[in-house]
Amino acid sequence: MNITKSQIQAFEPDEFHERSLAILSEKLEKSGLDITDLISKIAAFQIAIPSWALGAGGTRFGRFSIGGEPRNLEEKLEDIGILAQLTKKTEAVSLHIPWDIPEDYMQIKAKAESLGLKFDAMNSNTFQDYGQKESYKMGSLGNASKSIRDQAIAHNVEVIRIGEKIGSKALTVWLADGSNFPGQAHFRNSLQWTIDSLKGIYREMPSDWKLLLEYKPYEPNFYHTIIPDWGTSSLICSQLGDRAKVLVDLGHHLPNTNIEQIVATLMHQNQLAGFHFNDSKYGDDDLTTGSIKPYQLFLIFCELVGGASDGAQAWDSISWMIDASHNVKDPLEDLIQALEAIAIAYAKALLVDRSKLEEAQNSGDVAGAQEILQAAFQTDVRSLVAEARMQSGGAADPLEVYRSLKVRENLIKERGTGSKATGL
Ligand code: LRH
Ligand code: MN
């Protein structure tokens, strides 16, 4: 389904948009902020979409089809193209291999370019069996069997080669490797096997590629995971080289973990690879970004904006991706809401008066420091985010346009109610 620019621009912003933007601009300019600069920063901020989050997700208890799901990689790119047109917040897709192996590299590259899309980080998969010679049931890069480790290394190298053909510049490695019971695994041996295997992969990466090493405390293993936290991922990256950095999936933390502090620490070491944005209440729930803990997302962006403006780590060296799974929502509506929540968290973080905050921090003015953060967080920046989007040719209200143009209904007409997308 193709949406035209004029169809999008036929939808006017809500009647209060101009006035709320004018009041907000006046207020922000009074505190020394440059609206034009804010709008250009918000407009320039782009987030990659995972190729595995365009169909209905599911759990072991069930999966409920959405209808009109993309049946192949071409249709996945078309759906991301619709997101790009409506939100102007994404211009890249992150592929997962083997779920999305392009049949014709040149053809898929041309298709992506025609939709204004490029290929972000490639994701390898050594957490499932998909017909490869030896099973990954007992692990992959950290498996006690050398031939299984070599098979997993070869898979990651194959993923890199595919990425090179379509213009990707990064490999994301997430390992399910671990154990379900005490005694099942040798912690130190499996860690060293994993490090040696990752060294084998790192050696095969082109010199302008990055390796994003994702950690996760548990699931699918429920006693230990070889790379459970940022510290272990950072330790391994230090042994691989400076093009290996730590990928922070917001759902991969034990309850009440201070993720914004982890982000600050990784930036301090110039070791933050990037993000898999989502939200969660309990475990790796992969819910809509900003839907459960919007203040945490804001605090994370405060560390990102601060770390970049203080020169701890360059903004452009960080990768921005969503990683979500949609059990009850329309995937495209969920992604539209996630992109909006991320843009809003970033916009609010740009409002923080950093010098006043540092003054309060250095003088022990605890309440004062909190008031500075709260003032930014409690500011309604939606008109600013909408203005940045409309100035980029996007919709005033993407969800309203998506629904008014009956995109899902049209996709169901085109693809049927039972079409199923590859992915989780
Ligand atoms: C693991 C994970 C990882 C992906 C997978 C789809 O939980 O976050 O990033 O490979 O989800
Ligand atoms: Mn992830």
Short mmCIF file of C-alpha atoms and ligand atoms in Angstrom, two decimals:
data_model
loop_
_atom_site.label_atom_id
_atom_site.label_comp_id
_atom_site.label_asym_id
_atom_site.label_seq_id
_atom_site.Cartn_x
_atom_site.Cartn_y
_atom_site.Cartn_z
CA MET A 1 0.00 0.00 0.00
CA ASN A 2 1.50 3.34 -1.01
CA ILE A 3 0.58 6.59 0.80
CA THR A 4 1.15 9.86 -1.07
CA LYS A 5 2.60 13.06 0.40
CA SER A 6 -0.61 14.94 -0.46
CA GLN A 7 -2.73 12.29 1.33
CA ILE A 8 -0.60 12.91 4.45
CA GLN A 9 -0.65 16.68 4.19
CA ALA A 10 -4.41 16.71 3.68
CA PHE A 11 -4.64 16.09 7.43
CA GLU A 12 -4.41 19.39 9.30
CA PRO A 13 -2.71 19.61 12.73
CA ASP A 14 -5.15 20.01 15.65
CA GLU A 15 -6.53 23.52 16.15
CA PHE A 16 -4.34 24.18 19.21
CA HIS A 17 -1.08 23.21 17.52
CA GLU A 18 0.01 26.70 16.42
CA ARG A 19 -0.98 28.34 19.71
CA SER A 20 0.60 25.67 21.97
CA LEU A 21 3.76 25.78 19.86
CA ALA A 22 3.84 29.59 20.12
CA ILE A 23 3.43 29.53 23.92
CA LEU A 24 6.02 26.76 24.29
CA SER A 25 8.48 28.59 22.00
CA GLU A 26 8.07 31.83 23.96
CA LYS A 27 8.63 29.97 27.25
CA LEU A 28 11.70 28.08 25.99
CA GLU A 29 13.27 31.13 24.32
CA LYS A 30 12.86 32.97 27.65
CA SER A 31 15.07 30.28 29.21
CA GLY A 32 17.64 30.77 26.44
CA LEU A 33 16.77 27.81 24.23
CA ASP A 34 16.81 28.07 20.41
CA ILE A 35 13.59 26.60 18.97
CA THR A 36 15.00 26.22 15.46
CA ASP A 37 17.94 24.27 16.85
CA LEU A 38 15.62 22.08 18.94
CA ILE A 39 13.38 21.36 15.94
CA SER A 40 16.33 20.48 13.69
CA LYS A 41 17.81 18.15 16.34
CA ILE A 42 14.45 16.40 16.87
CA ALA A 43 13.87 16.10 13.11
CA ALA A 44 17.37 14.66 12.53
CA PHE A 45 16.98 11.95 15.18
CA GLN A 46 16.24 8.65 13.38
CA ILE A 47 15.54 5.21 14.88
CA ALA A 48 15.93 1.90 13.05
CA ILE A 49 13.02 -0.55 12.88
CA PRO A 50 13.53 -4.30 13.56
CA SER A 51 12.49 -6.51 10.65
CA TRP A 52 11.13 -9.01 13.17
CA ALA A 53 8.55 -6.69 14.72
CA LEU A 54 6.12 -6.17 11.82
CA GLY A 55 3.85 -9.12 12.60
CA ALA A 56 2.04 -10.28 15.68
CA GLY A 57 4.39 -11.45 18.42
CA GLY A 58 3.38 -14.17 20.80
CA THR A 59 4.25 -16.04 23.91
CA ARG A 60 4.32 -19.77 24.71
CA PHE A 61 0.71 -19.31 25.72
CA GLY A 62 -0.40 -18.17 22.33
CA ARG A 63 -0.17 -15.89 19.32
CA PHE A 64 -3.08 -13.85 17.91
CA SER A 65 -2.74 -12.92 14.23
CA ILE A 66 -3.19 -9.26 13.24
CA GLY A 67 -4.05 -9.81 9.54
CA GLY A 68 -2.26 -8.16 6.61
CA GLU A 69 1.14 -9.15 8.02
CA PRO A 70 4.09 -8.85 5.58
CA ARG A 71 4.72 -12.22 3.86
CA ASN A 72 8.28 -11.45 2.77
CA LEU A 73 11.14 -8.96 3.14
CA GLU A 74 9.84 -6.74 0.34
CA GLU A 75 6.50 -6.28 2.14
CA LYS A 76 8.34 -5.66 5.44
CA LEU A 77 10.26 -2.84 3.75
CA GLU A 78 6.96 -1.44 2.41
CA ASP A 79 5.51 -1.39 5.94
CA ILE A 80 8.60 0.40 7.26
CA GLY A 81 8.26 2.76 4.30
CA ILE A 82 4.75 3.66 5.53
CA LEU A 83 6.16 4.31 9.03
CA ALA A 84 8.89 6.50 7.52
CA GLN A 85 6.39 8.55 5.50
CA LEU A 86 4.04 9.13 8.43
CA THR A 87 6.57 9.71 11.22
CA LYS A 88 9.77 10.87 9.45
CA LYS A 89 11.48 9.17 12.41
CA THR A 90 12.95 6.14 10.69
CA GLU A 91 15.08 5.60 7.62
CA ALA A 92 16.63 2.21 8.39
CA VAL A 93 15.77 -1.44 9.04
CA SER A 94 17.69 -3.93 11.14
CA LEU A 95 17.58 -7.43 9.62
CA HIS A 96 17.63 -10.72 11.51
CA ILE A 97 19.26 -13.73 9.81
CA PRO A 98 17.95 -16.29 8.86
CA TRP A 99 14.46 -14.81 9.39
CA ASP A 100 15.10 -12.21 6.63
CA ILE A 101 17.71 -13.48 4.15
CA PRO A 102 17.37 -11.35 0.98
CA GLU A 103 16.77 -13.56 -2.08
CA ASP A 104 18.27 -10.95 -4.45
CA TYR A 105 20.69 -8.51 -2.80
CA MET A 106 20.65 -5.90 -5.56
CA GLN A 107 16.88 -6.07 -5.87
CA ILE A 108 16.30 -5.69 -2.11
CA LYS A 109 18.84 -2.84 -1.91
CA ALA A 110 17.03 -1.04 -4.76
CA LYS A 111 13.67 -1.65 -3.07
CA ALA A 112 14.95 -0.18 0.20
CA GLU A 113 16.44 2.85 -1.57
CA SER A 114 13.14 3.45 -3.41
CA LEU A 115 11.50 3.67 0.03
CA GLY A 116 14.23 5.94 1.45
CA LEU A 117 15.52 3.14 3.68
CA LYS A 118 18.98 1.75 4.41
CA PHE A 119 20.15 -1.29 6.37
CA ASP A 120 21.23 -0.78 10.00
CA ALA A 121 22.86 -3.45 12.19
CA MET A 122 22.55 -7.09 11.10
CA ASN A 123 21.40 -9.56 13.78
CA SER A 124 22.77 -13.13 13.90
CA ASN A 125 20.73 -15.99 15.36
CA THR A 126 22.38 -18.84 17.22
CA PHE A 127 19.49 -19.21 19.68
CA GLN A 128 17.28 -21.37 17.43
CA ASP A 129 17.65 -24.40 15.19
CA TYR A 130 16.69 -23.67 11.60
CA GLY A 131 18.15 -26.69 9.81
CA GLN A 132 21.83 -26.05 10.52
CA LYS A 133 24.01 -29.17 10.94
CA GLU A 134 24.37 -29.13 14.76
CA SER A 135 21.83 -27.93 17.35
CA TYR A 136 22.25 -24.82 19.49
CA LYS A 137 20.17 -26.38 22.30
CA MET A 138 23.15 -26.38 24.64
CA GLY A 139 24.61 -23.11 23.39
CA SER A 140 26.50 -21.69 20.47
CA LEU A 141 29.60 -19.46 20.78
CA GLY A 142 29.96 -20.74 24.36
CA ASN A 143 29.10 -24.39 23.66
CA ALA A 144 31.46 -27.05 25.06
CA SER A 145 31.63 -28.56 21.57
CA LYS A 146 34.28 -26.89 19.35
CA SER A 147 32.46 -27.89 16.16
CA ILE A 148 29.27 -26.19 17.37
CA ARG A 149 31.26 -23.06 18.32
CA ASP A 150 32.84 -23.07 14.85
CA GLN A 151 29.40 -23.48 13.26
CA ALA A 152 28.14 -20.47 15.21
CA ILE A 153 31.20 -18.40 14.26
CA ALA A 154 30.66 -19.32 10.60
CA HIS A 155 27.01 -18.23 10.85
CA ASN A 156 28.02 -14.82 12.22
CA VAL A 157 30.60 -14.41 9.45
CA GLU A 158 27.91 -15.32 6.89
CA VAL A 159 25.66 -12.63 8.42
CA ILE A 160 28.48 -10.09 8.05
CA ARG A 161 28.95 -11.05 4.37
CA ILE A 162 25.20 -10.61 3.72
CA GLY A 163 25.35 -7.22 5.47
CA GLU A 164 28.28 -6.12 3.33
CA LYS A 165 26.23 -6.81 0.17
CA ILE A 166 23.37 -4.54 1.27
CA GLY A 167 25.39 -1.74 2.90
CA SER A 168 25.08 -2.54 6.61
CA LYS A 169 28.02 -1.51 8.83
CA ALA A 170 27.35 -3.38 12.06
CA LEU A 171 26.71 -6.80 13.56
CA THR A 172 24.57 -7.30 16.67
CA VAL A 173 25.32 -10.45 18.65
CA TRP A 174 22.88 -11.57 21.34
CA LEU A 175 23.54 -14.98 22.90
CA ALA A 176 20.92 -17.07 24.67
CA ASP A 177 23.83 -19.25 25.82
CA GLY A 178 23.73 -20.26 29.49
CA SER A 179 22.23 -22.95 31.72
CA ASN A 180 19.05 -23.88 33.53
CA PHE A 181 20.49 -25.68 36.53
CA PRO A 182 23.48 -25.35 38.91
CA GLY A 183 26.30 -27.63 37.75
CA GLN A 184 25.05 -27.75 34.15
CA ALA A 185 27.69 -25.33 32.82
CA HIS A 186 31.32 -24.50 33.61
CA PHE A 187 31.08 -20.71 34.10
CA ARG A 188 34.74 -19.86 33.37
CA ASN A 189 35.22 -22.29 30.43
CA SER A 190 31.99 -21.22 28.72
CA LEU A 191 32.94 -17.55 29.19
CA GLN A 192 36.39 -18.09 27.68
CA TRP A 193 34.96 -20.13 24.76
CA THR A 194 32.56 -17.25 24.10
CA ILE A 195 35.38 -14.67 24.18
CA ASP A 196 37.52 -16.75 21.81
CA SER A 197 34.57 -17.28 19.45
CA LEU A 198 33.78 -13.53 19.41
CA LYS A 199 37.45 -12.83 18.66
CA GLY A 200 37.09 -15.10 15.62
CA ILE A 201 34.05 -13.10 14.48
CA TYR A 202 35.64 -9.71 15.22
CA ARG A 203 38.65 -10.66 13.05
CA GLU A 204 36.30 -11.29 10.10
CA MET A 205 34.55 -7.90 10.39
CA PRO A 206 35.51 -5.27 7.76
CA SER A 207 37.57 -2.45 9.33
CA ASP A 208 34.67 0.04 9.17
CA TRP A 209 32.20 -2.29 10.91
CA LYS A 210 31.05 -2.26 14.57
CA LEU A 211 30.16 -5.21 16.78
CA LEU A 212 27.24 -4.54 19.16
CA LEU A 213 27.32 -7.04 22.02
CA GLU A 214 23.88 -7.38 23.66
CA TYR A 215 23.52 -8.67 27.25
CA LYS A 216 20.49 -10.22 28.93
CA PRO A 217 20.16 -11.57 32.52
CA TYR A 218 17.89 -14.54 31.76
CA GLU A 219 15.49 -16.22 29.21
CA PRO A 220 15.57 -18.56 27.53
CA ASN A 221 18.04 -19.87 30.14
CA PHE A 222 16.83 -19.46 33.69
CA TYR A 223 19.87 -20.24 35.92
CA HIS A 224 22.77 -18.44 34.23
CA THR A 225 23.42 -16.56 30.98
CA ILE A 226 27.02 -16.25 29.78
CA ILE A 227 26.60 -12.49 29.02
CA PRO A 228 24.02 -11.42 31.67
CA ASP A 229 24.89 -7.78 32.25
CA TRP A 230 26.64 -4.67 30.98
CA GLY A 231 29.79 -5.43 32.99
CA THR A 232 30.37 -8.80 31.35
CA SER A 233 29.60 -7.39 27.91
CA SER A 234 32.00 -4.47 28.57
CA LEU A 235 34.71 -6.85 29.83
CA ILE A 236 34.44 -8.91 26.65
CA CYS A 237 34.34 -5.85 24.35
CA SER A 238 37.55 -4.57 25.95
CA GLN A 239 39.22 -7.84 24.93
CA LEU A 240 37.83 -7.72 21.36
CA GLY A 241 38.80 -4.18 20.32
CA ASP A 242 37.47 -0.62 20.21
CA ARG A 243 34.93 -1.40 17.48
CA ALA A 244 33.12 -3.72 19.88
CA LYS A 245 30.71 -1.96 22.23
CA VAL A 246 27.84 -2.75 24.61
CA LEU A 247 24.25 -2.82 23.30
CA VAL A 248 21.61 -1.83 25.88
CA ASP A 249 18.22 -3.49 25.38
CA LEU A 250 15.99 -1.70 27.91
CA GLY A 251 14.16 -4.95 28.70
CA HIS A 252 17.33 -6.84 29.61
CA HIS A 253 17.66 -5.71 33.23
CA LEU A 254 16.59 -7.13 36.55
CA PRO A 255 13.77 -5.16 38.22
CA ASN A 256 14.66 -1.62 39.38
CA THR A 257 18.07 -1.62 37.72
CA ASN A 258 19.34 1.96 37.26
CA ILE A 259 19.69 1.84 33.46
CA GLU A 260 20.47 5.56 33.12
CA GLN A 261 23.53 5.02 35.34
CA ILE A 262 24.63 2.09 33.10
CA VAL A 263 24.30 4.40 30.08
CA ALA A 264 26.40 7.09 31.82
CA THR A 265 29.08 4.56 32.78
CA LEU A 266 29.30 3.10 29.26
CA MET A 267 29.50 6.59 27.70
CA HIS A 268 32.21 7.47 30.23
CA GLN A 269 34.25 4.61 28.74
CA ASN A 270 33.17 5.37 25.15
CA GLN A 271 31.71 1.84 25.12
CA LEU A 272 28.02 2.46 24.45
CA ALA A 273 27.06 0.72 21.17
CA GLY A 274 23.44 1.71 21.19
CA PHE A 275 19.93 0.71 22.13
CA HIS A 276 17.11 -1.69 21.64
CA PHE A 277 14.25 0.49 22.78
CA ASN A 278 11.15 -1.07 24.41
CA ASP A 279 9.52 -1.03 27.84
CA SER A 280 8.67 -3.57 30.50
CA LYS A 281 7.01 -4.00 33.89
CA TYR A 282 8.53 -7.30 34.93
CA GLY A 283 10.86 -9.16 32.50
CA ASP A 284 11.84 -8.85 28.83
CA ASP A 285 8.24 -7.91 28.03
CA ASP A 286 9.13 -6.01 24.81
CA LEU A 287 6.25 -3.56 25.33
CA THR A 288 5.83 -0.17 23.63
CA THR A 289 8.71 2.18 24.45
CA GLY A 290 7.69 4.76 27.05
CA SER A 291 4.40 3.01 27.82
CA ILE A 292 5.39 1.82 31.33
CA LYS A 293 8.39 3.89 32.54
CA PRO A 294 8.47 7.21 30.57
CA TYR A 295 10.47 8.98 33.34
CA GLN A 296 13.23 6.33 33.09
CA LEU A 297 13.36 6.85 29.31
CA PHE A 298 13.67 10.61 29.90
CA LEU A 299 16.50 10.08 32.44
CA ILE A 300 18.30 7.82 29.95
CA PHE A 301 18.11 10.59 27.32
CA CYS A 302 19.35 13.10 29.89
CA GLU A 303 22.51 10.98 30.28
CA LEU A 304 22.80 10.64 26.49
CA VAL A 305 22.42 14.39 25.81
CA GLY A 306 24.76 15.23 28.70
CA GLY A 307 27.37 12.62 27.76
CA ALA A 308 27.41 13.76 24.13
CA SER A 309 27.53 17.50 24.91
CA ASP A 310 30.33 16.93 27.45
CA GLY A 311 32.27 14.90 24.87
CA ALA A 312 32.17 11.59 26.79
CA GLN A 313 30.99 9.79 23.60
CA ALA A 314 29.98 11.12 20.18
CA TRP A 315 26.19 11.13 19.51
CA ASP A 316 26.75 9.82 15.97
CA SER A 317 28.68 6.79 17.27
CA ILE A 318 25.54 5.45 18.97
CA SER A 319 23.02 3.14 17.21
CA TRP A 320 19.31 3.66 17.79
CA MET A 321 16.90 0.76 17.24
CA ILE A 322 13.55 -0.47 18.54
CA ASP A 323 13.21 -4.11 19.62
CA ALA A 324 9.63 -4.90 20.51
CA SER A 325 7.05 -7.62 20.13
CA HIS A 326 3.35 -6.94 19.68
CA ASN A 327 1.01 -9.45 21.32
CA VAL A 328 -2.22 -7.43 21.25
CA LYS A 329 -1.53 -4.24 19.24
CA ASP A 330 -1.29 -3.57 15.51
CA PRO A 331 2.51 -3.65 14.99
CA LEU A 332 2.55 -0.44 12.94
CA GLU A 333 0.43 1.45 15.50
CA ASP A 334 2.76 0.18 18.25
CA LEU A 335 5.84 1.35 16.34
CA ILE A 336 4.24 4.76 15.61
CA GLN A 337 3.62 5.20 19.37
CA ALA A 338 7.15 4.01 20.22
CA LEU A 339 8.78 6.45 17.78
CA GLU A 340 6.69 9.27 19.26
CA ALA A 341 7.62 8.34 22.85
CA ILE A 342 11.33 8.24 21.98
CA ALA A 343 11.16 11.63 20.21
CA ILE A 344 9.32 13.13 23.21
CA ALA A 345 11.90 11.76 25.72
CA TYR A 346 14.73 13.18 23.61
CA ALA A 347 13.00 16.57 23.20
CA LYS A 348 12.40 16.85 26.96
CA ALA A 349 16.04 15.95 27.69
CA LEU A 350 17.14 18.78 25.36
CA LEU A 351 15.26 21.22 27.63
CA VAL A 352 17.32 20.43 30.74
CA ASP A 353 19.43 23.42 31.80
CA ARG A 354 22.66 21.40 32.16
CA SER A 355 24.82 24.15 33.65
CA LYS A 356 22.17 25.00 36.29
CA LEU A 357 21.85 21.26 37.04
CA GLU A 358 25.60 20.80 37.49
CA GLU A 359 25.65 23.88 39.76
CA ALA A 360 22.91 22.35 41.93
CA GLN A 361 24.72 18.98 41.93
CA ASN A 362 28.05 20.58 42.96
CA SER A 363 26.43 22.67 45.68
CA GLY A 364 24.44 19.75 47.10
CA ASP A 365 21.12 21.42 46.23
CA VAL A 366 19.24 18.12 45.97
CA ALA A 367 15.72 19.51 45.68
CA GLY A 368 16.93 22.16 43.24
CA ALA A 369 18.51 19.55 41.00
CA GLN A 370 15.31 17.49 40.99
CA GLU A 371 13.25 20.58 40.17
CA ILE A 372 15.41 21.25 37.10
CA LEU A 373 14.79 17.72 35.78
CA GLN A 374 11.10 17.80 36.66
CA ALA A 375 10.66 21.18 34.92
CA ALA A 376 11.88 19.62 31.67
CA PHE A 377 10.01 16.33 32.13
CA GLN A 378 6.71 18.04 32.94
CA THR A 379 6.96 20.26 29.83
CA ASP A 380 4.48 19.23 27.12
CA VAL A 381 6.72 19.03 24.03
CA ARG A 382 4.23 17.31 21.73
CA SER A 383 3.70 20.45 19.60
CA LEU A 384 7.48 20.73 19.15
CA VAL A 385 7.79 17.08 18.08
CA ALA A 386 4.79 17.44 15.75
CA GLU A 387 6.26 20.64 14.24
CA ALA A 388 9.60 18.89 13.60
CA ARG A 389 7.74 16.04 11.91
CA MET A 390 5.56 18.28 9.76
CA GLN A 391 8.55 20.41 8.73
CA SER A 392 10.11 17.12 7.53
CA GLY A 393 7.01 16.31 5.47
CA GLY A 394 5.49 13.90 7.98
CA ALA A 395 1.95 13.69 9.34
CA ALA A 396 0.61 16.06 11.97
CA ASP A 397 -0.76 12.99 13.81
CA PRO A 398 0.61 9.74 12.31
CA LEU A 399 -1.75 7.41 14.17
CA GLU A 400 -4.80 9.43 13.09
CA VAL A 401 -3.67 9.36 9.44
CA TYR A 402 -2.81 5.64 9.65
CA ARG A 403 -6.31 4.90 10.90
CA SER A 404 -8.16 7.38 8.67
CA LEU A 405 -6.48 5.96 5.56
CA LYS A 406 -7.46 2.45 6.77
CA VAL A 407 -3.91 1.17 6.22
CA ARG A 408 -4.41 -2.10 8.13
CA GLU A 409 -7.71 -2.81 6.39
CA ASN A 410 -6.03 -2.27 3.01
CA LEU A 411 -3.09 -4.50 3.99
CA ILE A 412 -5.55 -7.24 4.97
CA LYS A 413 -7.30 -6.87 1.58
CA GLU A 414 -3.89 -7.17 -0.13
CA ARG A 415 -2.32 -9.91 2.02
CA GLY A 416 -5.22 -11.70 3.71
CA THR A 417 -6.15 -12.22 7.35
CA GLY A 418 -3.85 -15.20 7.89
CA SER A 419 -0.56 -13.90 6.47
CA LYS A 420 2.25 -14.46 8.98
CA ALA A 421 5.50 -12.47 9.17
CA THR A 422 8.80 -14.17 10.06
CA GLY A 423 10.26 -13.19 13.43
CA LEU A 424 9.41 -13.66 17.07
C1 LRH B 1 16.67 -11.06 22.79
C2 LRH B 1 16.50 -9.93 21.80
C3 LRH B 1 17.60 -9.81 20.78
C4 LRH B 1 17.01 -10.29 19.50
C5 LRH B 1 15.76 -10.89 19.87
C6 LRH B 1 14.75 -10.81 18.81
O1 LRH B 1 15.70 -10.99 23.78
O2 LRH B 1 16.30 -8.75 22.49
O3 LRH B 1 17.92 -8.48 20.53
O4 LRH B 1 17.83 -11.01 18.73
O5 LRH B 1 15.36 -10.21 21.04
MN MN B 2 17.12 -6.88 21.80
#
